[in-house]
Amino acid sequence: MRPDTDPQIRHLHLFRDMAQAHFADLMTASYVQAFPPGLEMIRQGDPADFLHIVLEGSVELVGQWAGRECTMAVVRPVSTFILAACIRDAPYLMTARTLERTRIVLVPASDLRAMFRRDAEFAVAVINELAACYRSVVRNAKSMKLRNSRERVASYLLRQSMLAGGVPTYTLAVEKRLLASYLGMTPENLSRTLKSLEADGVKIDGARVIITDRTRLTALVQPDKLIDGPDPVADSTGSGLPLTYG
Amino acid sequence: MRPDTDPQIRHLHLFRDMAQAHFADLMTASYVQAFPPGLEMIRQGDPADFLHIVLEGSVELVGQWAGRECTMAVVRPVSTFILAACIRDAPYLMTARTLERTRIVLVPASDLRAMFRRDAEFAVAVINELAACYRSVVRNAKSMKLRNSRERVASYLLRQSMLAGGVPTYTLAVEKRLLASYLGMTPENLSRTLKSLEADGVKIDGARVIITDRTRLTALVQPDKLIDGPDPVADSTGSGLPLTYG
DNA sequence: CTGGTCATTTGATATTCGTCAAGCCCCAGG
DNA sequence: CCTGGGGCTTGACGAATATCAAATGACCAG
């Protein structure tokens, strides 16, 4: 693998604490690949041969069933995805599709599995990563089951503002079509909901989000650390929708 | 801790492979406690001080928000729960409430965190457990987002039949009220849905489920290994609703 | 046996949400 | 410049689901 990409990856919590020699071993076995936009890199059900690390671009993770599909996450640099499938040596549960031109590091799953037996620090890092991912999906499930679509949209908008540092205005990181699917609704419904939220303190102008009355919006959302995070010691990666979904 | 409970716990994948001396250390630091029915053992948001292991009885894990709540899982013997919170040393994401008289082993989270640094086999077991739990929640999220309530009910009924060995008739392991919440619907709706499913090959008589036309039901459900499982090398514990939710 | 509590069922109704169809807007490609 | 496609929006409609209310049934305690 090209050594210039190493430092970015080395910074990830997953790889930060392992022995340099071990990290080098993993990187030697890995390689970088570039994908054009809209390409299915992984189809759900495929055997999990590689841990994927997004270097540039963005990747959509989608679940599919009976001809339907839903966006489960959007992964942005620099973060990993489908760690769990690699570890279990089990089929991918989600399809991965590039949203734009994307560079990916592919780490052979077998090397990965061998490595956390060799390097105790790495094992601990994997444990922490999986636990964090797990908790994030549980949060997500809670949000889906406890909130209606309006509340989900509002909480999403407020949360993104917080992640951006509490700014009153920002730009949506993903297409509304994807956001709708991620939030478990149709694009039409999202569009209507966004408009209706103008009465509750957020105005949407294209991809621009303007929080006009934070107090009012917060009252509607009732943000909850156990759903919206952040987790203490959160592993803040740069994911566009929610977070890493290792 | 009373030594007679050790063997059951030792059988769990989580503890099976660790050194006996280390296992004994963990058990020494742990203790057993019995809870009456309907008691909140854990409130969501509490610090995660103990890994819980159900020895007898059953425990409901519920998510709560804005005065609403939903059942996320029901845990049955012998299995663990809230592993991830213990590992992250983070607040519990779910409230745990006994459904009946329940005996629980409490393993101090700090000992647990220390242990996977001492015992590499245990670390590997934790990794596998977390990865499995993670995948199971992702499955769940897919089911919630890709299927409507009728399909979720039908797939649940068929899956339970499969888990029982493909039997044509069995008894629901949980109250319908809980099942409804777990499936993301109201009890009224579940009741109506169950009745309507008689036209598709399942008859419900009280808590009794009779599959009258498996072919028809299967056609409706379109079971999918990537949602309904089983995962290859699945860690089949004895959970009543879905699975362990460590 | 009897009263009370709670789960379940049923019906009527309201709300949410998805579907269908059309039009708009933006942008890439000719 | 024009043209076409795709994302977004809007309106009308219908289906799915929740809510409210009441009746029934199961089970437990007295």
XYZ file of C-alpha atoms (C1' of nucleotides) in Angstrom:
552
model
C 0.000 0.000 0.000
C 1.142 3.539 -0.633
C 2.782 4.697 2.579
C 1.410 8.233 2.388
C -2.028 7.063 3.357
C -0.789 5.363 6.488
C -0.798 8.369 8.825
C -4.492 9.116 8.345
C -5.406 5.564 9.140
C -3.029 5.347 12.025
C -4.967 8.143 13.693
C -8.150 6.115 13.890
C -8.930 4.840 17.352
C -8.976 1.394 15.914
C -5.313 1.511 14.937
C -3.896 4.190 17.194
C -2.705 1.994 20.025
C -1.326 -1.058 18.266
C 2.380 -1.766 17.844
C 3.908 0.007 14.880
C 5.274 -3.240 13.468
C 1.839 -4.821 13.603
C 0.240 -1.827 11.972
C 2.839 -1.987 9.238
C 2.056 -5.668 8.719
C -1.619 -4.899 8.276
C -0.896 -2.096 5.843
C 1.441 -4.245 3.804
C -1.308 -6.751 3.265
C -3.761 -4.006 2.311
C -4.202 -1.976 -0.804
C -5.945 1.150 -1.957
C -8.615 1.151 -4.600
C -10.561 3.958 -6.233
C -14.183 3.561 -7.235
C -16.299 5.709 -9.535
C -19.559 7.232 -8.271
C -22.601 5.056 -7.930
C -20.736 1.785 -7.847
C -21.707 -1.130 -5.656
C -18.503 -2.017 -3.905
C -20.169 -4.578 -1.705
C -23.375 -6.443 -2.181
C -25.160 -7.568 0.956
C -24.756 -11.295 1.444
C -21.243 -11.355 0.016
C -18.581 -12.947 2.197
C -16.739 -10.337 4.265
C -13.263 -10.487 2.808
C -12.061 -6.976 3.584
C -12.398 -4.310 6.172
C -13.033 -1.091 4.300
C -11.606 2.295 5.200
C -12.843 5.382 3.415
C -9.996 7.755 2.530
C -11.808 10.090 0.185
C -15.360 10.410 -1.053
C -18.376 8.875 0.636
C -20.134 5.556 0.793
C -23.768 4.742 1.369
C -24.652 1.637 3.344
C -28.052 0.297 2.399
C -30.180 -2.591 3.537
C -32.261 -4.380 0.932
C -35.212 -6.705 1.046
C -37.939 -7.715 -1.337
C -36.958 -5.105 -3.873
C -37.024 -2.322 -1.317
C -34.044 -0.595 0.156
C -33.179 1.823 2.916
C -30.124 3.858 3.743
C -28.582 2.742 6.988
C -25.636 5.140 7.029
C -23.323 7.301 4.994
C -19.659 6.830 5.736
C -17.156 9.638 5.234
C -13.374 9.917 5.556
C -11.601 8.762 7.499
C -13.503 5.879 8.944
C -13.969 2.167 8.684
C -17.034 0.147 7.901
C -18.277 -3.440 8.135
C -15.854 -4.331 10.879
C -18.328 -6.693 12.516
C -18.857 -8.821 9.422
C -15.106 -9.180 9.000
C -14.680 -10.265 12.567
C -17.472 -12.803 12.448
C -16.307 -13.983 9.035
C -19.945 -13.680 8.076
C -21.811 -12.219 5.102
C -22.150 -8.457 4.863
C -25.539 -7.316 6.129
C -25.538 -4.190 4.009
C -24.763 -3.164 0.486
C -22.115 -0.468 0.089
C -22.410 1.974 -2.774
C -20.211 4.947 -3.569
C -21.926 8.323 -3.663
C -19.021 9.998 -5.420
C -15.559 9.048 -6.534
C -14.152 7.270 -3.529
C -10.803 5.917 -2.420
C -10.889 2.938 -0.138
C -8.288 0.966 1.771
C -9.005 -2.734 1.773
C -7.646 -4.657 4.725
C -7.931 -8.437 4.392
C -10.339 -9.730 7.002
C -8.188 -12.762 7.732
C -5.223 -10.555 8.617
C -7.484 -8.516 10.814
C -8.729 -11.554 12.661
C -5.203 -12.824 13.099
C -4.022 -9.448 14.316
C -6.228 -9.021 17.329
C -4.917 -12.331 18.566
C -1.341 -11.117 18.212
C -1.726 -7.581 19.483
C -3.545 -7.101 22.753
C -3.808 -3.345 22.337
C -5.466 -3.846 19.003
C -7.887 -6.309 20.558
C -8.856 -3.700 23.112
C -9.308 -1.135 20.362
C -11.564 -3.509 18.432
C -13.598 -4.119 21.554
C -14.056 -0.416 22.084
C -14.911 0.216 18.486
C -17.503 -2.550 18.344
C -19.056 -1.493 21.617
C -19.342 2.069 20.348
C -20.860 0.955 17.039
C -23.257 -1.277 18.847
C -24.436 1.511 21.075
C -24.895 3.772 18.133
C -27.203 1.320 16.403
C -29.177 0.844 19.570
C -29.616 4.603 19.765
C -30.795 4.559 16.227
C -33.274 1.810 16.893
C -34.610 3.756 19.861
C -35.030 6.843 17.738
C -36.914 4.872 15.105
C -39.272 3.271 17.575
C -39.835 6.088 20.032
C -40.119 9.076 17.740
C -42.424 9.778 14.870
C -41.056 11.039 11.604
C -41.487 14.685 12.464
C -39.551 14.254 15.682
C -36.844 12.322 13.908
C -36.386 15.034 11.327
C -36.312 17.779 13.920
C -33.846 15.909 16.108
C -31.646 15.199 13.131
C -31.533 18.867 12.172
C -30.748 19.978 15.691
C -28.127 17.289 16.197
C -26.301 18.225 13.010
C -26.214 21.800 14.192
C -24.690 20.650 17.472
C -22.124 18.472 15.727
C -21.118 21.506 13.707
C -20.499 23.347 16.956
C -23.928 24.697 17.748
C -24.036 26.889 14.664
C -27.377 28.437 13.732
C -26.957 27.666 10.062
C -25.323 24.903 8.074
C -25.608 22.846 4.932
C -27.063 19.367 4.744
C -24.279 16.864 4.170
C -26.418 14.448 2.171
C -29.122 14.535 -0.444
C -32.602 14.803 0.991
C -33.514 11.594 -0.780
C -30.899 9.750 1.316
C -31.799 11.600 4.456
C -35.412 10.586 4.024
C -34.483 6.960 3.638
C -32.143 7.137 6.598
C -34.905 8.616 8.731
C -37.333 5.955 7.585
C -39.656 8.039 5.450
C -40.347 8.941 1.840
C -38.785 11.964 0.145
C -42.229 13.486 -0.286
C -42.910 13.185 3.380
C -39.566 14.636 4.337
C -40.213 17.588 2.085
C -43.553 18.286 3.702
C -42.192 17.764 7.184
C -39.333 20.165 6.599
C -41.745 22.813 5.528
C -43.979 22.257 8.509
C -41.006 22.620 10.842
C -40.693 26.263 9.920
C -43.341 26.796 12.554
C -41.034 25.205 15.104
C -37.801 27.066 14.621
C -35.976 25.705 11.554
C -36.110 27.055 8.065
C -34.866 25.058 5.113
C -33.695 26.710 1.947
C -32.504 24.089 -0.485
C -29.700 22.296 1.323
C -29.303 25.198 3.724
C -30.597 24.776 7.263
C -31.287 27.875 9.316
C -32.228 27.496 12.931
C -34.447 30.465 13.591
C -35.568 29.601 17.100
C -33.301 27.184 18.874
C -35.304 27.248 22.089
C -38.464 26.277 20.291
C -36.769 23.582 18.262
C -35.075 22.158 21.328
C -38.382 22.036 23.140
C -39.859 20.037 20.294
C -36.921 17.663 19.988
C -36.334 17.026 23.682
C -32.767 15.934 22.947
C -31.672 12.936 24.948
C -28.083 11.872 25.476
C -29.207 8.268 25.372
C -30.512 8.682 21.840
C -28.829 11.652 20.281
C -25.521 11.301 22.029
C -22.847 12.215 22.382
C -21.542 9.170 24.134
C -18.985 10.045 26.755
C -15.589 9.467 25.149
C -17.318 9.413 21.809
C -15.188 8.374 18.896
C -16.020 11.357 16.724
C -15.291 10.384 13.183
C -16.381 12.416 10.229
C -19.505 10.617 9.238
C -22.160 12.533 7.408
C -25.336 10.934 8.600
C -24.907 9.395 11.983
C -21.544 7.814 12.630
C -19.281 5.044 11.716
C -21.229 1.820 11.731
C -18.069 -0.284 11.853
C -20.597 -16.085 44.580
C -22.182 -19.440 45.084
C -20.055 -21.940 43.164
C -23.011 -23.979 41.887
C -23.945 -21.277 39.433
C -20.502 -21.179 37.867
C -20.926 -24.049 35.397
C -23.898 -22.497 33.609
C -22.053 -19.255 33.134
C -18.873 -20.956 32.124
C -20.755 -22.455 29.181
C -21.476 -19.078 27.664
C -19.359 -18.277 24.645
C -18.231 -15.180 26.447
C -16.552 -17.135 29.228
C -15.949 -20.501 27.658
C -12.424 -19.945 26.434
C -10.812 -17.942 29.178
C -8.352 -19.366 31.691
C -10.018 -21.075 34.618
C -8.113 -18.968 37.131
C -9.302 -15.791 35.438
C -12.858 -16.991 35.313
C -12.653 -17.806 38.989
C -11.374 -14.306 39.688
C -14.319 -12.778 37.906
C -16.776 -14.985 39.743
C -15.226 -14.177 43.087
C -15.838 -10.506 42.499
C -19.411 -11.188 41.411
C -22.525 -11.973 43.311
C -25.974 -13.309 42.724
C -29.092 -11.333 43.420
C -32.768 -12.199 43.149
C -35.347 -9.662 42.053
C -39.132 -9.766 42.369
C -41.317 -9.426 39.266
C -41.814 -6.024 37.727
C -38.782 -4.444 39.294
C -36.541 -1.952 37.537
C -33.089 -3.361 38.021
C -31.494 -0.763 35.795
C -32.713 2.620 34.784
C -31.473 3.940 31.463
C -28.876 6.616 31.996
C -27.434 4.973 35.108
C -23.705 4.341 35.063
C -22.886 0.826 33.892
C -21.435 -0.720 37.014
C -22.225 -4.362 36.386
C -22.495 -6.832 33.591
C -25.733 -8.712 34.158
C -26.235 -12.406 33.569
C -29.709 -13.882 33.771
C -29.737 -17.216 35.598
C -33.468 -17.659 36.058
C -36.529 -15.680 35.073
C -36.619 -13.076 32.336
C -35.780 -9.439 31.867
C -37.271 -6.856 29.572
C -35.009 -4.236 28.059
C -36.890 -1.073 27.214
C -35.982 2.220 25.681
C -37.710 5.310 27.005
C -38.176 8.821 25.733
C -40.605 11.625 26.363
C -42.840 9.420 28.482
C -43.040 6.730 25.821
C -41.344 3.396 25.926
C -40.657 0.461 23.693
C -39.438 -3.049 24.309
C -36.077 -3.625 22.717
C -35.550 -7.218 23.846
C -36.437 -9.854 26.366
C -33.485 -11.675 27.865
C -33.781 -15.241 29.111
C -31.408 -17.631 30.862
C -28.584 -18.076 30.472
C -27.358 -14.946 28.809
C -25.722 -11.642 29.459
C -26.920 -8.159 28.794
C -25.582 -4.611 28.594
C -22.069 -5.763 27.852
C -21.388 -2.783 25.615
C -22.231 -0.177 28.243
C -19.918 -1.913 30.728
C -17.090 -1.953 28.255
C -17.470 1.690 27.319
C -17.963 2.634 30.947
C -20.923 4.605 29.674
C -24.525 5.028 30.802
C -26.965 2.228 30.080
C -29.025 2.955 26.995
C -31.931 0.834 28.117
C -33.942 0.241 31.232
C -34.030 -3.343 32.493
C -37.144 -4.604 34.220
C -37.856 -8.081 35.494
C -40.885 -9.834 34.014
C -40.963 -12.489 36.696
C -38.892 -13.454 39.684
C -35.362 -13.364 38.335
C -31.935 -14.367 39.523
C -29.068 -12.323 38.186
C -25.316 -12.557 38.418
C -23.687 -9.169 38.725
C -20.136 -8.928 37.434
C -18.393 -5.653 38.265
C -17.733 -3.769 35.073
C -14.316 -2.651 36.224
C -13.204 -6.258 36.710
C -14.554 -7.056 33.291
C -12.637 -4.241 31.668
C -9.484 -5.278 33.491
C -9.964 -8.877 32.522
C -9.935 -8.564 28.760
C -6.578 -6.880 29.107
C -5.223 -9.792 31.126
C -6.748 -12.679 29.207
C -6.373 -12.661 25.438
C -8.864 -15.466 24.938
C -11.430 -13.495 26.841
C -10.714 -10.442 24.711
C -11.383 -12.491 21.601
C -14.609 -13.779 23.114
C -15.735 -10.241 23.910
C -14.947 -9.201 20.365
C -17.019 -12.029 18.966
C -19.873 -11.381 21.320
C -20.016 -7.673 20.532
C -19.784 -8.284 16.815
C -22.649 -10.750 17.024
C -24.765 -8.378 19.084
C -24.030 -5.562 16.725
C -25.090 -7.570 13.733
C -28.254 -8.596 15.444
C -29.276 -5.002 16.083
C -28.511 -4.108 12.487
C -30.778 -6.942 11.385
C -33.424 -5.588 13.635
C -33.075 -2.111 12.252
C -33.369 -3.500 8.741
C -36.510 -5.358 9.661
C -38.035 -2.220 11.141
C -37.248 -0.086 8.146
C -37.836 -2.506 5.294
C -40.938 -4.356 6.413
C -44.338 -3.090 7.366
C -45.976 -4.251 10.547
C -47.821 -7.113 8.928
C -44.610 -8.456 7.462
C -42.809 -8.064 10.748
C -45.450 -10.014 12.601
C -45.519 -12.774 10.015
C -41.743 -13.062 9.940
C -41.603 -13.150 13.698
C -44.110 -15.976 13.869
C -42.313 -17.983 11.223
C -38.903 -17.372 12.733
C -40.032 -18.530 16.161
C -41.323 -21.698 14.586
C -37.954 -22.236 12.967
C -36.081 -21.578 16.199
C -38.262 -24.204 17.844
C -37.128 -26.667 15.201
C -39.581 -26.005 12.418
C -42.563 -27.120 14.463
C -46.025 -26.347 13.088
C -47.328 -25.255 16.457
C -45.851 -23.543 19.485
C -46.597 -21.117 22.291
C -45.653 -17.458 22.294
C -42.847 -16.877 24.748
C -43.918 -13.356 25.652
C -47.077 -11.399 26.268
C -48.600 -9.943 23.141
C -48.334 -6.515 24.659
C -44.550 -6.903 24.749
C -44.423 -8.492 21.361
C -46.338 -5.567 19.913
C -43.941 -3.077 21.420
C -40.960 -5.090 20.257
C -42.344 -5.164 16.738
C -42.991 -1.448 16.823
C -46.776 -1.410 16.882
C -49.683 -1.046 19.278
C -51.320 -4.038 20.963
C -54.561 -3.270 19.137
C -52.824 -3.367 15.846
C -51.038 -6.591 16.636
C -54.313 -8.189 17.575
C -55.908 -7.196 14.298
C -52.865 -8.189 12.307
C -52.733 -11.620 13.889
C -56.312 -12.221 12.964
C -55.770 -11.080 9.408
C -52.857 -13.467 9.071
C -55.207 -16.415 9.318
C -55.719 -15.882 5.621
C -51.986 -16.360 5.107
C -51.273 -19.572 6.911
C -51.062 -18.916 10.666
C -53.796 -19.264 13.199
C -53.505 -17.789 16.660
C -55.438 -19.169 19.581
C -54.535 -17.250 22.705
C -50.822 -17.715 23.096
C -50.884 -20.731 20.816
C -49.525 -20.345 17.302
C -50.569 -22.856 14.666
C -48.973 -22.711 11.274
C -51.650 -24.016 8.965
C -49.948 -23.340 5.649
C -46.208 -22.994 5.892
C -45.747 -22.543 2.163
C -48.145 -19.656 2.063
C -46.695 -18.035 5.150
C -43.165 -18.409 3.841
C -44.164 -16.817 0.564
C -45.519 -13.833 2.456
C -42.534 -13.493 4.753
C -39.780 -14.003 2.198
C -37.341 -14.962 4.944
C -33.888 -13.519 4.491
C -30.757 -14.767 6.216
C -29.518 -11.195 6.350
C -32.489 -10.134 8.441
C -33.969 -13.194 10.080
C -30.744 -15.080 10.541
C -29.381 -17.362 11.539
C -25.921 -15.962 11.393
C -23.383 -18.582 10.505
C -21.809 -19.741 13.778
C -24.647 -18.073 15.601
C -24.301 -17.925 19.340
C -27.694 -19.431 20.047
C -28.682 -18.390 23.525
C -32.115 -18.911 24.944
C -33.632 -15.531 24.367
C -37.375 -15.258 24.085
C -37.826 -12.394 21.694
C -34.840 -11.965 19.507
C -31.497 -12.551 21.135
C -29.004 -11.506 23.665
C -28.380 -7.832 23.191
C -25.116 -7.951 25.177
C -67.034 -18.312 44.928
C -66.366 -13.368 43.947
C -64.494 -8.983 42.958
C -60.845 -6.666 40.863
C -57.077 -6.031 37.900
C -55.000 -6.367 33.669
C -54.285 -8.241 29.077
C -56.651 -8.832 24.961
C -60.029 -8.007 21.573
C -63.246 -5.297 18.835
C -65.294 -1.305 16.751
C -65.308 3.504 15.457
C -62.602 7.248 14.364
C -58.539 10.232 13.610
C -53.963 10.816 12.175
C -49.908 9.680 9.949
C -47.782 8.202 6.170
C -47.163 6.381 1.480
C -48.450 6.424 -3.409
C -49.395 8.502 -7.676
C -49.063 12.171 -10.772
C -47.582 16.472 -12.209
C -44.603 20.370 -12.335
C -40.358 22.851 -11.088
C -35.533 23.507 -10.773
C -30.873 22.652 -11.426
C -27.176 20.970 -13.939
C -24.617 18.133 -17.273
C -24.165 17.059 -22.007
C -24.993 17.918 -26.742
C -28.138 27.745 -26.493
C -31.131 23.879 -25.998
C -32.359 19.417 -24.020
C -32.933 15.647 -20.877
C -32.562 13.489 -16.574
C -32.842 13.461 -11.784
C -33.806 15.438 -7.487
C -37.133 18.101 -5.186
C -41.695 19.852 -4.313
C -46.738 19.990 -4.279
C -51.418 18.335 -4.336
C -54.851 14.727 -4.236
C -55.862 10.466 -2.715
C -55.706 5.999 -0.343
C -53.668 2.738 2.800
C -51.575 1.831 7.101
C -51.454 2.714 11.713
C -52.637 4.972 16.067
C -56.072 6.465 19.340
C -60.155 6.192 22.050
C -63.711 3.639 24.123
C -65.864 -0.322 25.514
C -66.526 -5.239 26.028
C -64.619 -9.611 26.956
C -61.773 -12.911 29.099
C -58.062 -14.702 32.136
C -56.089 -14.852 36.496
C -55.262 -13.760 41.310
C -56.525 -12.513 46.136
C -59.635 -12.463 49.462
